[in-house]
Coordinates of C-alpha atoms in Angstrom, one line a residue:
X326 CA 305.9 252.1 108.7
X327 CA 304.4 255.7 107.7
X328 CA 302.0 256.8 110.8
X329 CA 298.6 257.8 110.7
X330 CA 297.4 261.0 111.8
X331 CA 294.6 261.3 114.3
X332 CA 292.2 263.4 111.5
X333 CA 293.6 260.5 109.3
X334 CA 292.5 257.9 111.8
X335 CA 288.7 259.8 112.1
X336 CA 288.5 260.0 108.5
X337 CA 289.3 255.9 108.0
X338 CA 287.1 255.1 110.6
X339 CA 284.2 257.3 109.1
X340 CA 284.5 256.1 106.1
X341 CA 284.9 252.5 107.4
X342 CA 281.6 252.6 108.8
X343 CA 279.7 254.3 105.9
X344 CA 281.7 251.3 103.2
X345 CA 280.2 248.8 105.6
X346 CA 277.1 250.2 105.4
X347 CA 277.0 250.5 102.1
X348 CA 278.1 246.3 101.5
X349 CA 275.9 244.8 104.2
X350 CA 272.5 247.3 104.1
X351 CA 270.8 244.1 102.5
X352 CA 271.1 242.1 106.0
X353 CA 269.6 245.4 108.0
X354 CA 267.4 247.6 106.0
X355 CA 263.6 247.5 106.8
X356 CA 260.9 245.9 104.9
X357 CA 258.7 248.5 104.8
X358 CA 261.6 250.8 103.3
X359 CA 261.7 251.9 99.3
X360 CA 265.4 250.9 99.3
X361 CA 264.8 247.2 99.8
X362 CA 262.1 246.7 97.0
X363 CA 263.9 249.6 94.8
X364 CA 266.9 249.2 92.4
X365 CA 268.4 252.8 93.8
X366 CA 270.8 251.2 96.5
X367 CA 273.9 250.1 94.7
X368 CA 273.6 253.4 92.4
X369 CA 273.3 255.5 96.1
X370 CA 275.9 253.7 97.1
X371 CA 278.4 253.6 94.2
X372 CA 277.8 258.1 94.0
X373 CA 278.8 258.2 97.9
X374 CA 281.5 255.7 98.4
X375 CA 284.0 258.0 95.8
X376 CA 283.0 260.9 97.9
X377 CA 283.6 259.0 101.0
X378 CA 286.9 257.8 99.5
X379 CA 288.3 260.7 97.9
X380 CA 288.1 263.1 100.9
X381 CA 289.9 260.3 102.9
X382 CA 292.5 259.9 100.5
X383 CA 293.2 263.7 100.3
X384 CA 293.2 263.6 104.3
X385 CA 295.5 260.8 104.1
X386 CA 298.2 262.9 101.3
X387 CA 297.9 266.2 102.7
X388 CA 298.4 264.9 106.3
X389 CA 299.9 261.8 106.3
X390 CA 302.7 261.6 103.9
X391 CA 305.8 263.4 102.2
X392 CA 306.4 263.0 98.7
X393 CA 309.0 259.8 99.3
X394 CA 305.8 258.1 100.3
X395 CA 303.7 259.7 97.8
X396 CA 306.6 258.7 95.1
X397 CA 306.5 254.9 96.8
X398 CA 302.5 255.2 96.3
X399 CA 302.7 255.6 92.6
X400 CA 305.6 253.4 91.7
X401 CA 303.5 250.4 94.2
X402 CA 300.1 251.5 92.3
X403 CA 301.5 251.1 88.7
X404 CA 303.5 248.1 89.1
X405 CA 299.7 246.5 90.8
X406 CA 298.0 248.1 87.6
X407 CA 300.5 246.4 85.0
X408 CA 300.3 242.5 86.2
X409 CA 296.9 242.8 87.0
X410 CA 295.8 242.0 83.6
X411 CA 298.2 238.7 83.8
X412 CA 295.7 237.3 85.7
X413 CA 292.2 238.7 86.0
X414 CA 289.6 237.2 84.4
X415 CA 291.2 233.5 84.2
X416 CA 289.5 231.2 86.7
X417 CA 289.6 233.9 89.4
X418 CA 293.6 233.9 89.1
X419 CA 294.2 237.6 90.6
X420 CA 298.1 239.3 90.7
X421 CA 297.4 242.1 92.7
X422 CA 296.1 241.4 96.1
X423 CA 299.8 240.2 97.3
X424 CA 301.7 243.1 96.2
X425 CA 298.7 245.3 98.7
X426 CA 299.5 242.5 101.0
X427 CA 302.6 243.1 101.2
X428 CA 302.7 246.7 100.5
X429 CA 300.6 247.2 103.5
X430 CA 302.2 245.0 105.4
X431 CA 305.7 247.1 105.1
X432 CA 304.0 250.6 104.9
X433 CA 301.6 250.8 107.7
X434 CA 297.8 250.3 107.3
X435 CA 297.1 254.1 106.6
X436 CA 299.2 253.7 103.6
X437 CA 297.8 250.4 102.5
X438 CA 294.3 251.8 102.9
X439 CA 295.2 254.7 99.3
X440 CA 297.6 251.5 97.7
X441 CA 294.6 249.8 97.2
X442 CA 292.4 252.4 96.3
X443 CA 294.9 253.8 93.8
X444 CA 295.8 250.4 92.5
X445 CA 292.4 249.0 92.0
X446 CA 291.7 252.8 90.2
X447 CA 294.1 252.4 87.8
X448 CA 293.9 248.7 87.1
X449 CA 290.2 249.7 86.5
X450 CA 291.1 252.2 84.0
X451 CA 293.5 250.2 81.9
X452 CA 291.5 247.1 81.9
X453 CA 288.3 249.2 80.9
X454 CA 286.4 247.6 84.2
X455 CA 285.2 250.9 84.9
X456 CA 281.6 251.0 86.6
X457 CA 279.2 251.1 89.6
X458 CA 281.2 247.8 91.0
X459 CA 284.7 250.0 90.7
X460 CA 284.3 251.8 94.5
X461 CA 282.9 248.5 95.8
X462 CA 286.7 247.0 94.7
X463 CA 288.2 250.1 95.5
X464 CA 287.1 249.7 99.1
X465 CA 287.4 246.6 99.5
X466 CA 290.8 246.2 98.0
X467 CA 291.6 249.0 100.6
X468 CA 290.3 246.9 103.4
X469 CA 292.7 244.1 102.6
X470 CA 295.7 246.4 102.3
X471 CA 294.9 248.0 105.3
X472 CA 294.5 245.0 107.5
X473 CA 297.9 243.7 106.4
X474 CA 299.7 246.6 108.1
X475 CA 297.6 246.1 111.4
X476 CA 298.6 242.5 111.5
X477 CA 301.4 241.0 114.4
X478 CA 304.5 242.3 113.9
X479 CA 306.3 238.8 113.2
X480 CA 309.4 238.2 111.1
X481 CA 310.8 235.4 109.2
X482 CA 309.0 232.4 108.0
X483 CA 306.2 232.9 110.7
X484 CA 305.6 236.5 108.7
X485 CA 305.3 234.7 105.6
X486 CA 303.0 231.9 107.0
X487 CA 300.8 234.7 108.4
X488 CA 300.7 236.9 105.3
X489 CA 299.8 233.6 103.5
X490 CA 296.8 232.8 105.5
X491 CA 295.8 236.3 105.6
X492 CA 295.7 236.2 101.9
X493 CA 293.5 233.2 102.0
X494 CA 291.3 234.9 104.1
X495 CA 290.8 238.0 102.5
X496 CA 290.7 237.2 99.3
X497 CA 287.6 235.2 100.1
X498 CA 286.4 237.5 102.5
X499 CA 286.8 240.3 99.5
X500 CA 284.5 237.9 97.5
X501 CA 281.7 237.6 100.1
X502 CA 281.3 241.4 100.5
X503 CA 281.3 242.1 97.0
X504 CA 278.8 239.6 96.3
X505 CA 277.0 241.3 99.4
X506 CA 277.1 244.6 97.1
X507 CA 275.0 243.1 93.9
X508 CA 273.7 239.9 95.4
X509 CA 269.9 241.3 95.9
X510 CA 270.0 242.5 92.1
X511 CA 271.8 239.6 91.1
X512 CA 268.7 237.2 90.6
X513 CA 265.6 237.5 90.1
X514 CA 262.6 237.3 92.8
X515 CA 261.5 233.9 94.4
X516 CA 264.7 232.2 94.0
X517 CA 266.2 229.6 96.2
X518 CA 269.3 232.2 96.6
X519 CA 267.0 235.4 96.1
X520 CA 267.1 238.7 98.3
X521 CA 264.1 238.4 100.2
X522 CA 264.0 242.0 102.0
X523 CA 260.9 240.3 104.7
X524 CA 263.5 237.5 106.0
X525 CA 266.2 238.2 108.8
X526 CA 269.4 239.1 108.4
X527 CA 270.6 235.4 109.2
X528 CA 268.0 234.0 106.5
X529 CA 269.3 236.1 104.3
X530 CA 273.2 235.4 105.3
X531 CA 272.1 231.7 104.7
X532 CA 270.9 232.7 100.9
X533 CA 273.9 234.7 100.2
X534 CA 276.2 231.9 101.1
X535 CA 274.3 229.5 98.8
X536 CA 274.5 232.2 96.1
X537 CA 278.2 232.7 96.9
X538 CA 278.9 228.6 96.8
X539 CA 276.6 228.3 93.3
X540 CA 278.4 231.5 91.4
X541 CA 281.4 232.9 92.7
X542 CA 283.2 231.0 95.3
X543 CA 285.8 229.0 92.5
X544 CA 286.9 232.6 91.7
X545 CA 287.0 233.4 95.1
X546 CA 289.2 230.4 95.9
X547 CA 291.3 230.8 92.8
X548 CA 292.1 234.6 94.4
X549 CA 292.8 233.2 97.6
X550 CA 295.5 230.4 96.3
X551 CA 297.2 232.8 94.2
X552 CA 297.5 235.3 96.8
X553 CA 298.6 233.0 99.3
X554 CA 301.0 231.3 96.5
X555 CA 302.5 234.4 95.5
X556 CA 303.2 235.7 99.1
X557 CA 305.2 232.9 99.9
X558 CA 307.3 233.2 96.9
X559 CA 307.8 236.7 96.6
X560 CA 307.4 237.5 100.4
X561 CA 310.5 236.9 101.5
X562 CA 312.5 239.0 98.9
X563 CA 309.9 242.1 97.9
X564 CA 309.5 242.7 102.2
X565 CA 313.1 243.1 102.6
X566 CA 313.4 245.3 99.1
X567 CA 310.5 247.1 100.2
X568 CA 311.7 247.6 104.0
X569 CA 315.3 248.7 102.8
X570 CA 313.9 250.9 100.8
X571 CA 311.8 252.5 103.7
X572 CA 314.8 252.6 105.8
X573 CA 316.6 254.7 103.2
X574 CA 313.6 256.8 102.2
X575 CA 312.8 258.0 106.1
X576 CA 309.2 258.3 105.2
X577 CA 307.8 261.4 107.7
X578 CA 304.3 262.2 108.1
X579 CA 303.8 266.0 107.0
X580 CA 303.5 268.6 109.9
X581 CA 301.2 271.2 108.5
X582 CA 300.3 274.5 110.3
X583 CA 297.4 273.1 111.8
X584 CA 299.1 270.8 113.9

């Protein structure tokens, strides 16, 4: 597992908290404000999250790992951007998310956290799904990753049965926050499942789950299967490839002058 640096560990944690904001300001934002009746939101949001990301991902390479790891990165990133077009766009089938699964899982959550930034990045550029959704995915593909490496340490079939569930879970947790992002531009006003920016957050929560159960919840389950499918078929042999080759690689976090 590659460790994180404590100005690594700031600089996820910051930019945690500004991704969160930037899914879930529909639930919190005032009435009275211009961003709940505007359209500007997802556009402020989509400029500051590659900001946001980019200055955590240069954190994370300059401070947090050597060029085996780096090397590891793009090999992991590649192989996620070549089968993700297998699947993506076929009743919510999705190839990726268990190679970040399990990438994380074997690398640590610091190096899950670029894997599926870099992965969704590329997969974005060679599918041509390049837009104002792309850091939405990025971060949120980055969140999955992440949480995989800070997951109990289990081995054996009990690792397997836990990356399985996990993948359940955040595939369909990875649907909900998206659908968060666009959801009050979705639809139009005075909807059943409409963004009403005068109701409370848990009004609101119950008109985003209706939205999410009447549009995008089959994809969402499709992810989640797949995911879950493909970690317990390919767990078992790509964690022990993966490990080995972390065991011969001696990935070393990067001791700069500053440190």
């Amino acid at each position: 597992m590659i460790a994180i640096r404590p100005r690594s560990a700031v600089a996820l944690t910051i930019s945690g908290v500004i991704g969160l904001a930037a899914f879930t300001w529909p639930l919190f934002v005032a009435p009275t404000s211009d961003i709940a009746h505007g359209g500007d939101a997802p556009w402020t949001f989509a400029l500051l999250l590659p900001v946001v990301l980019a200055v955590v991902l240069a954190e994370m390479s300059d401070h947090g790992m050597d060029s085996k790891a780096i090397a590891m990165l793009g090999v992991l990133s590649a192989l996620g951007a070549a089968i993700r077009p297998l699947g993506a766009g076929t009743a919510g089938i999705e190839t990726i998310f268990f190679l970040m699964v399990l990438g994380g899982r074997v690398f640590g959550p610091g190096f899950g956290f670029v894997l599926g930034n870099t992965t969704l990045f590329a997969s974005a550029l060679l599918t041509g799904g390049v837009g104002p959704w792309m850091p939405y995915q990025m971060l949120g593909a980055a969140w999955v990753a992440l949480g995989a490496g800070l997951l109990p340490q289990w081995r054996g079939k009990a690792e397997i049965a836990l990356l399985a569930a996990y993948g359940v879970v955040s595939s369909l947790v990875y649907g909900f926050l998206l659908n968060l992002s666009f959801w009050p531009f979705a639809v139009g006003e005075g909807t059943s499942v409409s963004f009403d920016p005068d109701a409370s957050a848990a009004q609101n929560l119950v008109k985003l789950a209706a939205f999410t159960l009447a549009t995008s919840l089959g994809w969402d389950l499709g992810r989640a299967v797949t995911t879950a499918v493909l970690v317990a078929v390919t767990g078992p042999v790509l964690l022990r490839t993966l490990r080995r080759a972390a065991k011969k690689a001696v990935f070393q976090p990067i001791i700069g002058p500053d440190h």
